Coordinates of C-alpha atoms and ligand atoms in Angstrom, one line a residue:
M287 CA 82.0 30.1 131.5
R288 CA 79.3 28.2 133.2
D289 CA 75.9 27.2 131.8
M290 CA 73.2 29.2 133.6
A291 CA 71.3 25.9 134.1
Q292 CA 74.0 25.1 136.7
I293 CA 73.4 28.3 138.5
R294 CA 70.7 28.7 141.1
N295 CA 71.8 31.0 143.9
I296 CA 73.1 34.5 143.0
V297 CA 74.7 37.1 145.3
I298 CA 75.2 40.5 143.8
L299 CA 77.5 43.2 145.5
S300 CA 76.8 46.7 144.3
G301 CA 78.9 49.8 145.0
A302 CA 78.9 53.5 144.2
G303 CA 79.6 52.9 140.5
I304 CA 76.1 51.6 139.9
S305 CA 74.6 54.9 141.0
A306 CA 77.2 57.1 139.2
E307 CA 75.0 57.4 136.1
S308 CA 72.1 58.5 138.3
G309 CA 74.3 61.5 139.3
L310 CA 75.5 60.3 142.7
R311 CA 79.2 60.8 143.1
T312 CA 81.5 57.8 143.8
F313 CA 84.1 58.0 146.6
R314 CA 87.5 57.5 145.1
A315 CA 87.2 59.1 141.6
D316 CA 89.2 62.3 141.0
D317 CA 86.0 64.3 141.5
G318 CA 84.7 61.8 144.1
L319 CA 83.3 62.5 147.6
W320 CA 86.7 61.9 149.2
D321 CA 88.2 64.6 146.9
D322 CA 86.2 67.2 148.8
H323 CA 86.3 65.6 152.3
R324 CA 88.9 63.6 154.1
V325 CA 87.5 60.2 155.1
E326 CA 88.7 60.8 158.6
D327 CA 86.7 64.0 158.8
V328 CA 83.3 62.7 157.9
A329 CA 83.1 58.8 157.9
T330 CA 84.4 57.7 161.3
P331 CA 82.7 57.8 164.8
E332 CA 85.7 59.9 166.0
A333 CA 84.9 62.5 163.3
F334 CA 81.3 62.6 164.5
R335 CA 82.3 63.1 168.1
R336 CA 84.8 65.8 167.2
D337 CA 82.7 67.8 164.7
P338 CA 79.1 66.6 164.6
D339 CA 78.0 69.6 162.6
L340 CA 80.4 68.9 159.7
V341 CA 79.3 65.3 159.6
Q342 CA 75.6 66.1 159.7
R343 CA 76.0 68.7 157.0
F344 CA 77.8 66.2 154.8
Y345 CA 75.0 63.6 155.2
D346 CA 72.2 66.2 155.0
E347 CA 73.6 67.1 151.5
R348 CA 74.0 63.4 150.5
R349 CA 70.3 62.8 151.7
A350 CA 69.1 65.6 149.5
N351 CA 71.1 64.3 146.5
I352 CA 69.7 60.8 147.0
M353 CA 66.1 62.1 147.0
A354 CA 66.8 64.0 143.8
A355 CA 68.4 61.0 141.9
Q356 CA 66.5 58.5 139.8
P357 CA 67.4 54.8 139.3
N358 CA 69.2 54.1 136.0
A359 CA 69.1 51.2 133.6
A360 CA 71.4 49.1 135.8
H361 CA 69.1 49.4 138.8
H362 CA 66.1 48.6 136.6
A363 CA 67.8 45.5 135.1
L364 CA 68.6 44.1 138.6
A365 CA 65.0 44.8 139.7
R366 CA 63.9 42.7 136.7
L367 CA 66.3 40.0 137.6
D368 CA 64.9 40.1 141.2
R369 CA 61.4 39.7 139.9
E370 CA 62.1 36.9 137.4
W371 CA 64.9 34.9 139.0
P372 CA 63.2 31.8 140.4
A373 CA 65.9 30.7 143.0
E374 CA 67.8 32.6 145.7
L375 CA 69.1 36.0 144.9
L376 CA 70.5 38.7 147.2
I377 CA 71.6 42.2 146.3
V378 CA 74.1 43.3 148.9
T379 CA 74.6 47.0 148.4
Q380 CA 77.3 49.1 150.0
N381 CA 75.3 52.1 148.8
I382 CA 73.2 54.2 151.2
D383 CA 70.9 55.3 148.4
D384 CA 67.5 53.6 147.8
L385 CA 67.8 53.4 144.0
H386 CA 67.6 49.6 144.0
E387 CA 64.3 49.7 145.9
R388 CA 62.9 52.6 143.8
A389 CA 63.6 50.5 140.7
G390 CA 61.5 47.8 142.2
A391 CA 64.0 45.4 143.7
G392 CA 62.9 43.6 146.9
R393 CA 65.8 41.4 147.9
V394 CA 68.2 44.2 148.9
L395 CA 70.5 44.3 151.9
H396 CA 72.2 47.7 152.9
M397 CA 75.4 46.6 154.6
H398 CA 76.6 50.2 155.1
G399 CA 73.3 51.6 156.2
E400 CA 70.7 53.9 154.6
G401 CA 70.9 57.6 153.8
L402 CA 67.2 58.0 154.4
S403 CA 67.3 56.5 157.9
A404 CA 68.2 58.2 161.2
W405 CA 69.3 56.2 164.2
C406 CA 68.8 57.4 167.8
S407 CA 71.9 56.6 169.8
A408 CA 69.8 57.2 173.0
C409 CA 67.0 54.7 172.5
D410 CA 68.2 52.7 169.4
A411 CA 65.1 53.5 167.4
R412 CA 65.4 54.0 163.6
H413 CA 63.3 56.4 161.6
H414 CA 62.7 57.0 157.9
W415 CA 64.3 60.5 157.5
T416 CA 64.1 62.9 154.6
G417 CA 64.8 66.2 156.4
T418 CA 68.0 67.5 157.9
L419 CA 69.7 66.4 161.1
R420 CA 72.2 69.3 161.6
D421 CA 69.5 71.2 163.5
K422 CA 69.4 68.4 166.1
P423 CA 65.7 67.4 165.8
P424 CA 64.3 65.3 168.7
C425 CA 64.0 61.5 168.2
P426 CA 60.3 60.9 167.5
A427 CA 60.4 57.9 169.8
C428 CA 62.2 59.2 172.9
G429 CA 62.6 62.9 172.4
A430 CA 66.4 62.8 172.9
R431 CA 68.4 65.0 170.5
A432 CA 70.7 62.1 169.7
L433 CA 69.9 61.3 166.1
R434 CA 72.8 60.4 163.7
P435 CA 72.9 59.1 160.2
D436 CA 72.1 55.4 160.1
I437 CA 75.4 54.8 158.3
V438 CA 78.3 52.3 158.9
W439 CA 81.4 54.3 159.3
F440 CA 85.0 53.1 159.3
G441 CA 85.7 51.0 162.4
E442 CA 82.0 50.1 162.8
M443 CA 80.5 46.7 162.1
P444 CA 78.6 46.5 158.8
Y445 CA 75.0 45.3 159.0
R446 CA 73.7 41.7 158.7
M447 CA 77.1 40.1 158.1
D448 CA 75.8 36.7 159.2
E449 CA 73.1 36.8 156.5
I450 CA 75.7 37.9 153.9
F451 CA 78.2 35.2 154.7
A452 CA 75.4 32.5 154.7
A453 CA 74.3 33.7 151.3
L454 CA 77.9 33.8 150.0
S455 CA 78.4 30.2 151.2
R456 CA 75.4 29.0 149.1
A457 CA 76.1 31.2 146.0
D458 CA 76.7 29.5 142.6
L459 CA 77.4 32.9 141.1
F460 CA 78.8 36.1 142.7
V461 CA 78.6 39.3 140.7
S462 CA 80.3 42.5 141.8
I463 CA 79.1 45.8 140.2
G464 CA 80.7 49.2 140.4
T465 CA 82.9 48.9 143.4
S466 CA 86.6 49.6 143.7
G467 CA 87.3 46.7 146.1
A468 CA 89.0 49.1 148.5
V469 CA 86.9 48.6 151.6
Y470 CA 86.6 45.5 153.7
P471 CA 84.8 43.3 154.5
A472 CA 82.9 43.8 151.2
A473 CA 86.2 43.6 149.3
G474 CA 86.7 40.1 150.6
F475 CA 83.4 38.7 149.5
V476 CA 84.7 37.6 146.1
E477 CA 87.4 35.4 147.8
Q478 CA 84.8 34.0 150.2
A479 CA 82.3 33.2 147.4
K480 CA 85.1 31.6 145.3
S481 CA 86.3 29.5 148.1
C482 CA 82.8 28.1 148.5
G483 CA 82.7 27.2 144.8
A484 CA 80.9 30.1 143.2
R485 CA 81.7 31.4 139.8
T486 CA 82.7 35.1 140.1
L487 CA 82.0 38.0 137.6
E488 CA 83.0 41.6 137.8
L489 CA 81.1 44.4 136.0
N490 CA 82.9 47.7 136.4
L491 CA 84.2 50.7 134.5
E492 CA 87.8 49.6 135.3
R493 CA 89.4 46.7 137.1
S494 CA 88.9 46.7 140.8
Q495 CA 91.7 46.1 143.4
G496 CA 90.7 42.5 143.7
S497 CA 90.2 41.9 140.0
H498 CA 92.4 38.8 140.0
W499 CA 89.9 37.0 142.1
F500 CA 87.2 37.1 139.4
D501 CA 86.8 34.4 136.8
E502 CA 85.6 37.1 134.3
T503 CA 85.6 40.9 134.1
R504 CA 83.4 42.9 131.8
L505 CA 84.4 46.5 131.6
G506 CA 82.1 49.4 130.8
P507 CA 79.4 51.6 132.3
A508 CA 76.9 49.8 134.6
S509 CA 74.0 51.1 132.5
E510 CA 75.2 49.0 129.6
R511 CA 77.0 46.0 131.2
V512 CA 74.3 45.2 133.8
P513 CA 71.3 45.0 131.4
E514 CA 73.4 42.9 129.0
W515 CA 74.4 40.5 131.8
V516 CA 70.8 40.3 133.1
E517 CA 69.6 39.4 129.5
D518 CA 72.2 36.7 129.4
A519 CA 71.2 35.4 132.9
L520 CA 67.5 35.3 132.2
G521 CA 68.0 34.0 128.7
G522 CA 70.0 31.0 130.1
R523 CA 73.1 32.0 128.2
P524 CA 76.5 31.1 129.8
C525 CA 77.9 33.8 132.0
Ligands
BJW26 C1 81.6 52.6 137.6 C2 80.9 53.6 137.0 C3 79.9 53.3 136.1 C4 82.4 54.5 138.4 N1 79.6 52.1 135.9 N2 81.3 51.3 137.4 C5 91.2 44.4 156.2 C6 92.3 45.0 155.8 C7 92.5 46.4 155.9 C8 91.6 47.2 156.6 C9 90.4 46.6 157.0 C10 90.2 45.2 156.8 N3 89.0 44.9 157.4 C11 88.5 46.0 157.8 C12 89.3 47.1 157.7 C13 89.0 48.5 158.1 C14 88.1 49.2 157.2 C15 88.6 49.2 155.7 O1 88.2 48.5 154.9 N4 89.6 50.1 155.5 C16 90.1 50.3 154.1 C17 90.4 51.7 153.9 C18 91.3 49.4 154.0 N5 86.7 48.7 157.2 C19 85.8 49.0 158.1 O2 86.1 49.7 159.1 C20 84.5 48.4 158.0 N6 84.1 47.7 159.3 C21 84.7 46.6 159.6 O3 85.6 46.1 159.0 O4 84.3 46.0 160.8 C22 85.0 44.9 161.4 C23 84.7 43.6 160.6 C24 85.7 42.7 160.5 C25 85.4 41.5 159.8 C26 84.2 41.2 159.3 C27 83.2 42.1 159.5 C28 83.4 43.3 160.1 C29 83.4 49.4 157.8 C30 83.5 50.1 156.5 C31 82.5 51.2 156.3 C32 82.6 51.9 155.0 N7 81.8 53.1 155.0 C33 81.8 53.9 153.8 C34 81.1 55.3 154.1 C35 79.8 55.2 154.7 C36 78.6 55.1 153.7 C37 78.5 56.4 152.9 O5 78.8 57.5 153.4 O6 78.0 56.3 151.8 O7 81.1 53.2 152.7 S1 83.4 54.2 153.0 C38 82.8 54.2 151.4 O8 83.5 53.2 150.7 C39 81.3 53.8 151.4 C40 81.3 52.8 150.3 O9 80.2 51.9 150.5 C41 82.6 52.1 150.4 C42 83.0 51.4 149.1 O10 83.2 52.3 148.1 P1 82.8 51.9 146.6 O11 81.3 51.7 146.5 O12 83.6 50.8 146.1 O13 83.1 53.2 145.8 P2 84.5 53.7 145.1 O14 84.3 55.1 144.8 O15 85.6 53.2 145.9 O16 84.5 52.9 143.7 C43 83.5 53.1 142.7 C44 83.8 52.1 141.6 O17 82.8 52.3 140.6 C45 85.2 52.3 140.9 O18 85.8 51.0 140.7 C46 84.8 52.9 139.5 O19 85.7 52.5 138.5 C47 83.4 52.3 139.3 N8 82.5 53.1 138.5 N9 81.5 54.8 137.5 C48 80.4 51.1 136.5 N10 79.3 54.3 135.5

């Protein structure tokens, strides 16, 4: 345990588990997204080249689900922490939904892209996107029919890694929420933060693959564990 008075800079990593209670499916659960689709068929650049229609349909459906979902108590608690925490705080999310932002959080970084964004591979423009892409709409900037989901697939470089590593190197506390620890580089953040001296805390339904790296694990649904932890953090209680 560490007294919160010793903690200034916080980095939070969120994964699909934080949005599960908002009705968005995780990836690796028995009824998860990878249960219906093979990763190689929908989440790689090769898959997109091979069968763009299948990939666009997969993400068109995900986009519609994101828009229908609402933030849950865990997103709201982190938004409160973001508003009230006086020092550095960064919510690095692997999620492509916008539930952190819709709960009111501002310091959010989407390392795997955003479901409500389309990227033109012809002119490199990005557009807020709420419709479908399978019908190959023209890019509003250049007119090319080259829009793809603005998502980081396997084999692609996650966004803003320099900022993430810089924040991890300054972190006094690293908190991982609702992620299985199966996908790199995110799965390695705990080790990185720990090697730079941060205390490490995991909030998850079950132990993640890298659970041994954490100083403490609190098991349970994010809608309960996250608000409890935020109360502790803002109340100055050890965590
Ligand atoms: C609850 C809950 C509740 C449920 N409350 N909790 C090193 C070793 C081996 C391989 C590699 C390596 N480094 C890189 C690789 C290759 C690859 C990789 O990691 N492969 C693995 C399969 C091993 N990585 C990449 O290719 C990445 N790029 C890259 O590495 O570039 C080079 C590079 C090198 C060095 C530095 C920097 C860069 C890109 C990865 C892209 C991942 N993309 C996806 C899909 C796109 C987004 C989308 O469609 O949404 O991102 S894959 C998918 O997995 C998605 C997720 O963001 C990601 C993580 O999943 P997450 O969030 O953990 O979900 P689940 O389902 O796995 O877990 C949910 C958890 O929640 C569970 O633990 C539940 O218990 C819990 N839970 N309900 C609390 N109510």
